[in-house]
Amino acid sequence: LADLTNFFSEFDFEPNFRFVNTLALALAKSEKKAKSYIQDYFALTDNAYFNEVVDKMKSAEFSTILKQLSLVAPTKKINNRLKIYYGAQGTGKTTLAQSETEQRCVVCNSAMLPSDLMEDFIFIDGKATFSPSILWDCMEQGKMITFDEINLLPFDSLRFLQTILDGKKEFIYKGNTVHIADGFKIIGTMNLSVNGMVYNLPEPLVDRSEELKKFTLTPTDLLSAII
């Protein structure tokens, strides 16, 4: 893996454990999927070297590196709790995510703190009461849930998500033990760029994603807006 590390060193990027594992799993499917994973990773993190990396991946040098890496078949899968679907509006990313998560969906915004993700505010007999949120329930029940426009969450909430997507089986929240059952997964959908402004995700969160998928508009999609 020294050649892979050296390749990225000129772009001020150091491949970590999760990145290499997910890359190897993508490469086991095809070289195209491996390159797409890297391209999507650098796009979602708004890496300053995105264009340079995409261009360098076309080289014979990089193809040789991937061929060497493909000789080591991955025997384990580290990331299991996050997928990220991104692209322009109207590409069907949220529709697909919701179909995969049985319509369980949290619509994200910049005011949602970790407590808003974990608790629902309700009134019982006229008294304000907090009850476990749909996210909490999905963790306990091992269900999948969509986070629509996940990149609009504030930094504290994104950091909180990192802690529940790293593979731990349980954690303490306000004195309560929250168990994370097998099968729990978040599918985050997002528009990466809005009005020329990029709303990227932090690297540690992208690192935890088992799949990065870009959705693009096709001429057929555009035609469906007319007919």
mmCIF file of C-alpha atoms in Angstrom:
data_model
loop_
_atom_site.group_PDB
_atom_site.id
_atom_site.type_symbol
_atom_site.label_atom_id
_atom_site.label_comp_id
_atom_site.label_asym_id
_atom_site.label_seq_id
_atom_site.Cartn_x
_atom_site.Cartn_y
_atom_site.Cartn_z
ATOM 1 C CA LEU A 1 0.000 0.000 0.000
ATOM 2 C CA ALA A 2 3.039 2.264 0.000
ATOM 3 C CA ASP A 3 2.425 3.227 -3.640
ATOM 4 C CA LEU A 4 -1.159 4.212 -2.847
ATOM 5 C CA THR A 5 -0.015 6.364 0.063
ATOM 6 C CA ASN A 6 2.688 7.986 -2.073
ATOM 7 C CA PHE A 7 0.177 8.687 -4.840
ATOM 8 C CA PHE A 8 -2.074 10.687 -2.517
ATOM 9 C CA SER A 9 0.777 12.371 -0.624
ATOM 10 C CA GLU A 10 1.219 14.987 -3.345
ATOM 11 C CA PHE A 11 -2.409 15.989 -2.764
ATOM 12 C CA ASP A 12 -1.883 16.404 0.977
ATOM 13 C CA PHE A 13 -4.145 13.420 1.673
ATOM 14 C CA GLU A 14 -3.383 10.367 3.781
ATOM 15 C CA PRO A 15 -5.607 7.307 3.172
ATOM 16 C CA ASN A 16 -6.975 5.951 6.433
ATOM 17 C CA PHE A 17 -8.173 2.504 7.507
ATOM 18 C CA ARG A 18 -11.812 3.002 6.486
ATOM 19 C CA PHE A 19 -10.960 4.689 3.169
ATOM 20 C CA VAL A 20 -8.676 1.845 2.076
ATOM 21 C CA ASN A 21 -11.189 -0.818 3.108
ATOM 22 C CA THR A 22 -14.066 0.788 1.200
ATOM 23 C CA LEU A 23 -11.808 1.417 -1.804
ATOM 24 C CA ALA A 24 -10.706 -2.236 -1.848
ATOM 25 C CA LEU A 25 -14.327 -3.412 -1.717
ATOM 26 C CA ALA A 26 -15.214 -1.115 -4.619
ATOM 27 C CA LEU A 27 -12.192 -2.327 -6.573
ATOM 28 C CA ALA A 28 -13.305 -5.926 -6.059
ATOM 29 C CA LYS A 29 -16.341 -4.988 -8.185
ATOM 30 C CA SER A 30 -14.489 -3.023 -10.853
ATOM 31 C CA GLU A 31 -11.757 -0.460 -11.449
ATOM 32 C CA LYS A 32 -14.440 2.003 -12.529
ATOM 33 C CA LYS A 33 -16.225 1.726 -9.174
ATOM 34 C CA ALA A 34 -12.936 2.238 -7.329
ATOM 35 C CA LYS A 35 -12.212 5.424 -9.265
ATOM 36 C CA SER A 36 -15.797 6.624 -8.756
ATOM 37 C CA TYR A 37 -15.442 6.095 -5.007
ATOM 38 C CA ILE A 38 -12.317 8.263 -4.883
ATOM 39 C CA GLN A 39 -13.873 10.942 -7.091
ATOM 40 C CA ASP A 40 -17.039 11.053 -4.979
ATOM 41 C CA TYR A 41 -15.010 11.099 -1.751
ATOM 42 C CA PHE A 42 -12.988 14.130 -2.849
ATOM 43 C CA ALA A 43 -16.122 15.878 -4.170
ATOM 44 C CA LEU A 44 -18.150 15.367 -0.987
ATOM 45 C CA THR A 45 -15.331 16.674 1.204
ATOM 46 C CA ASP A 46 -14.769 19.607 -1.183
ATOM 47 C CA ASN A 47 -11.086 18.731 -1.374
ATOM 48 C CA ALA A 48 -9.004 21.487 -2.958
ATOM 49 C CA TYR A 49 -7.194 18.916 -5.108
ATOM 50 C CA PHE A 50 -10.359 17.367 -6.578
ATOM 51 C CA ASN A 51 -9.591 18.228 -10.219
ATOM 52 C CA GLU A 52 -5.952 17.214 -9.915
ATOM 53 C CA VAL A 53 -6.849 13.848 -8.371
ATOM 54 C CA VAL A 54 -9.468 13.102 -11.038
ATOM 55 C CA ASP A 55 -6.930 13.920 -13.751
ATOM 56 C CA LYS A 56 -4.126 11.871 -12.139
ATOM 57 C CA MET A 57 -6.389 8.819 -11.827
ATOM 58 C CA LYS A 58 -6.344 8.600 -15.634
ATOM 59 C CA SER A 59 -2.626 7.828 -15.569
ATOM 60 C CA ALA A 60 -0.997 4.450 -16.171
ATOM 61 C CA GLU A 61 0.684 4.862 -12.796
ATOM 62 C CA PHE A 62 -2.641 4.825 -10.968
ATOM 63 C CA SER A 63 -3.959 1.870 -12.963
ATOM 64 C CA THR A 64 -0.861 -0.058 -11.881
ATOM 65 C CA ILE A 65 -1.500 0.892 -8.246
ATOM 66 C CA LEU A 66 -5.084 -0.383 -8.473
ATOM 67 C CA LYS A 67 -3.932 -3.623 -10.067
ATOM 68 C CA GLN A 68 -1.503 -4.165 -7.204
ATOM 69 C CA LEU A 69 -4.222 -3.415 -4.651
ATOM 70 C CA SER A 70 -6.631 -5.826 -6.373
ATOM 71 C CA LEU A 71 -4.231 -8.682 -5.642
ATOM 72 C CA VAL A 72 -5.198 -8.398 -1.966
ATOM 73 C CA ALA A 73 -8.836 -9.492 -1.699
ATOM 74 C CA PRO A 74 -10.731 -7.787 1.181
ATOM 75 C CA THR A 75 -11.968 -10.240 3.812
ATOM 76 C CA LYS A 76 -13.956 -7.802 5.942
ATOM 77 C CA LYS A 77 -16.271 -4.809 5.575
ATOM 78 C CA ILE A 78 -15.812 -2.031 8.110
ATOM 79 C CA ASN A 79 -18.556 0.425 7.136
ATOM 80 C CA ASN A 80 -22.165 -0.729 7.413
ATOM 81 C CA ARG A 81 -24.190 2.178 8.768
ATOM 82 C CA LEU A 82 -24.112 4.958 6.204
ATOM 83 C CA LYS A 83 -24.752 5.586 2.520
ATOM 84 C CA ILE A 84 -24.568 8.978 0.845
ATOM 85 C CA TYR A 85 -26.598 9.812 -2.264
ATOM 86 C CA TYR A 86 -25.848 13.210 -3.780
ATOM 87 C CA GLY A 87 -26.591 15.154 -6.930
ATOM 88 C CA ALA A 88 -28.852 17.763 -8.471
ATOM 89 C CA GLN A 89 -32.512 18.212 -7.618
ATOM 90 C CA GLY A 90 -34.904 15.930 -9.435
ATOM 91 C CA THR A 91 -32.462 13.072 -9.932
ATOM 92 C CA GLY A 92 -34.415 10.653 -7.748
ATOM 93 C CA LYS A 93 -31.879 10.255 -4.956
ATOM 94 C CA THR A 94 -34.325 10.979 -2.127
ATOM 95 C CA THR A 95 -37.069 8.886 -3.728
ATOM 96 C CA LEU A 96 -34.701 5.908 -3.897
ATOM 97 C CA ALA A 97 -33.498 6.463 -0.341
ATOM 98 C CA GLN A 98 -37.025 6.628 1.021
ATOM 99 C CA SER A 99 -38.004 3.439 -0.801
ATOM 100 C CA GLU A 100 -35.027 1.696 0.803
ATOM 101 C CA THR A 101 -35.919 2.995 4.264
ATOM 102 C CA GLU A 102 -39.683 2.320 4.108
ATOM 103 C CA GLN A 103 -40.406 6.082 3.995
ATOM 104 C CA ARG A 104 -38.746 6.795 7.348
ATOM 105 C CA CYS A 105 -37.242 10.232 6.804
ATOM 106 C CA VAL A 106 -35.762 13.125 8.763
ATOM 107 C CA VAL A 107 -35.716 16.455 6.906
ATOM 108 C CA CYS A 108 -32.503 18.137 8.018
ATOM 109 C CA ASN A 109 -31.850 21.833 8.589
ATOM 110 C CA SER A 110 -29.155 24.039 10.069
ATOM 111 C CA ALA A 111 -30.964 24.435 13.418
ATOM 112 C CA MET A 112 -31.081 20.729 14.307
ATOM 113 C CA LEU A 113 -28.807 20.007 17.255
ATOM 114 C CA PRO A 114 -27.941 16.483 18.491
ATOM 115 C CA SER A 115 -30.766 16.735 21.032
ATOM 116 C CA ASP A 116 -33.222 17.423 18.187
ATOM 117 C CA LEU A 117 -32.019 14.272 16.434
ATOM 118 C CA MET A 118 -32.440 12.138 19.545
ATOM 119 C CA GLU A 119 -35.592 13.549 21.155
ATOM 120 C CA ASP A 120 -39.122 14.546 20.146
ATOM 121 C CA PHE A 121 -40.808 17.310 22.123
ATOM 122 C CA ILE A 122 -44.424 16.512 23.010
ATOM 123 C CA PHE A 123 -47.041 17.513 25.606
ATOM 124 C CA ILE A 124 -48.597 14.910 27.928
ATOM 125 C CA ASP A 125 -51.353 16.160 30.234
ATOM 126 C CA GLY A 126 -50.221 19.690 29.488
ATOM 127 C CA LYS A 127 -46.629 19.008 30.520
ATOM 128 C CA ALA A 128 -43.656 19.248 28.193
ATOM 129 C CA THR A 129 -42.107 15.810 27.739
ATOM 130 C CA PHE A 130 -39.288 14.440 25.663
ATOM 131 C CA SER A 131 -39.659 11.044 24.000
ATOM 132 C CA PRO A 132 -37.188 9.023 21.913
ATOM 133 C CA SER A 133 -37.011 10.197 18.304
ATOM 134 C CA ILE A 134 -37.413 8.134 15.149
ATOM 135 C CA LEU A 135 -33.598 7.997 14.900
ATOM 136 C CA TRP A 136 -33.396 6.551 18.415
ATOM 137 C CA ASP A 137 -36.063 3.995 17.532
ATOM 138 C CA CYS A 138 -34.267 3.005 14.319
ATOM 139 C CA MET A 139 -31.054 2.398 16.247
ATOM 140 C CA GLU A 140 -32.819 0.233 18.822
ATOM 141 C CA GLN A 141 -34.844 -1.670 16.215
ATOM 142 C CA GLY A 142 -32.096 -2.078 13.615
ATOM 143 C CA LYS A 143 -33.977 -0.118 10.942
ATOM 144 C CA MET A 144 -32.850 2.131 8.107
ATOM 145 C CA ILE A 145 -33.703 5.836 7.925
ATOM 146 C CA THR A 146 -33.250 8.637 5.386
ATOM 147 C CA PHE A 147 -31.632 11.936 6.361
ATOM 148 C CA ASP A 148 -32.742 14.300 3.602
ATOM 149 C CA GLU A 149 -30.225 17.122 2.971
ATOM 150 C CA ILE A 150 -27.872 15.694 5.578
ATOM 151 C CA ASN A 151 -25.192 18.270 4.752
ATOM 152 C CA LEU A 152 -27.388 21.094 6.087
ATOM 153 C CA LEU A 153 -26.970 19.817 9.640
ATOM 154 C CA PRO A 154 -24.732 21.981 11.865
ATOM 155 C CA PHE A 155 -21.219 20.784 12.592
ATOM 156 C CA ASP A 156 -22.075 19.558 16.107
ATOM 157 C CA SER A 157 -24.801 17.301 14.722
ATOM 158 C CA LEU A 158 -22.554 15.933 11.989
ATOM 159 C CA ARG A 159 -19.940 15.147 14.631
ATOM 160 C CA PHE A 160 -22.611 13.423 16.716
ATOM 161 C CA LEU A 161 -23.558 11.239 13.750
ATOM 162 C CA GLN A 162 -19.915 10.219 13.403
ATOM 163 C CA THR A 163 -20.041 8.733 16.894
ATOM 164 C CA ILE A 164 -23.066 6.517 16.181
ATOM 165 C CA LEU A 165 -21.874 5.390 12.754
ATOM 166 C CA ASP A 166 -18.484 4.041 13.776
ATOM 167 C CA GLY A 167 -19.595 0.517 14.697
ATOM 168 C CA LYS A 168 -20.220 0.788 18.447
ATOM 169 C CA LYS A 169 -22.996 -1.372 19.885
ATOM 170 C CA GLU A 170 -24.270 1.113 22.469
ATOM 171 C CA PHE A 171 -23.705 4.534 24.007
ATOM 172 C CA ILE A 172 -25.003 6.615 26.894
ATOM 173 C CA TYR A 173 -27.316 9.524 26.129
ATOM 174 C CA LYS A 174 -28.479 11.668 29.067
ATOM 175 C CA GLY A 175 -28.239 8.712 31.415
ATOM 176 C CA ASN A 176 -29.981 6.294 29.046
ATOM 177 C CA THR A 177 -28.209 3.402 27.341
ATOM 178 C CA VAL A 178 -28.995 3.450 23.632
ATOM 179 C CA HIS A 179 -28.421 0.111 21.916
ATOM 180 C CA ILE A 180 -27.551 0.031 18.218
ATOM 181 C CA ALA A 181 -28.901 -3.131 16.614
ATOM 182 C CA ASP A 182 -27.589 -4.768 13.455
ATOM 183 C CA GLY A 183 -29.362 -3.431 10.386
ATOM 184 C CA PHE A 184 -29.387 0.210 11.507
ATOM 185 C CA LYS A 185 -28.320 2.468 8.677
ATOM 186 C CA ILE A 186 -28.639 6.110 7.632
ATOM 187 C CA ILE A 187 -28.982 7.020 3.972
ATOM 188 C CA GLY A 188 -27.992 10.658 3.672
ATOM 189 C CA THR A 189 -29.214 12.552 0.601
ATOM 190 C CA MET A 190 -27.900 15.950 -0.377
ATOM 191 C CA ASN A 191 -27.369 18.600 -3.016
ATOM 192 C CA LEU A 192 -23.638 19.210 -2.878
ATOM 193 C CA SER A 193 -23.797 22.603 -4.564
ATOM 194 C CA VAL A 194 -26.563 25.217 -4.219
ATOM 195 C CA ASN A 195 -26.363 28.560 -6.049
ATOM 196 C CA GLY A 196 -22.685 27.963 -6.719
ATOM 197 C CA MET A 197 -21.948 27.326 -3.049
ATOM 198 C CA VAL A 198 -20.626 23.941 -1.889
ATOM 199 C CA TYR A 199 -22.096 22.387 1.263
ATOM 200 C CA ASN A 200 -19.606 19.608 1.894
ATOM 201 C CA LEU A 201 -19.369 16.965 4.599
ATOM 202 C CA PRO A 202 -16.467 16.455 7.041
ATOM 203 C CA GLU A 203 -13.980 13.734 6.091
ATOM 204 C CA PRO A 204 -14.612 11.561 9.192
ATOM 205 C CA LEU A 205 -18.288 11.260 8.239
ATOM 206 C CA VAL A 206 -17.590 10.453 4.581
ATOM 207 C CA ASP A 207 -15.051 7.897 5.810
ATOM 208 C CA ARG A 208 -17.878 6.003 7.510
ATOM 209 C CA SER A 209 -19.935 5.609 4.334
ATOM 210 C CA GLU A 210 -20.067 2.200 2.686
ATOM 211 C CA GLU A 211 -21.381 3.718 -0.542
ATOM 212 C CA LEU A 212 -21.043 7.120 -2.199
ATOM 213 C CA LYS A 213 -23.367 7.539 -5.156
ATOM 214 C CA LYS A 214 -23.713 10.533 -7.455
ATOM 215 C CA PHE A 215 -27.051 11.085 -9.225
ATOM 216 C CA THR A 216 -27.110 13.089 -12.456
ATOM 217 C CA LEU A 217 -29.898 14.401 -14.648
ATOM 218 C CA THR A 218 -30.251 12.708 -18.018
ATOM 219 C CA PRO A 219 -32.049 14.037 -21.113
ATOM 220 C CA THR A 220 -34.840 11.542 -20.321
ATOM 221 C CA ASP A 221 -35.182 13.039 -16.834
ATOM 222 C CA LEU A 222 -35.500 16.531 -18.295
ATOM 223 C CA LEU A 223 -38.032 15.345 -20.863
ATOM 224 C CA SER A 224 -40.203 13.916 -18.077
ATOM 225 C CA ALA A 225 -40.560 17.479 -16.725
ATOM 226 C CA ILE A 226 -42.383 18.389 -19.959
ATOM 227 C CA ILE A 227 -44.269 15.256 -20.927
#
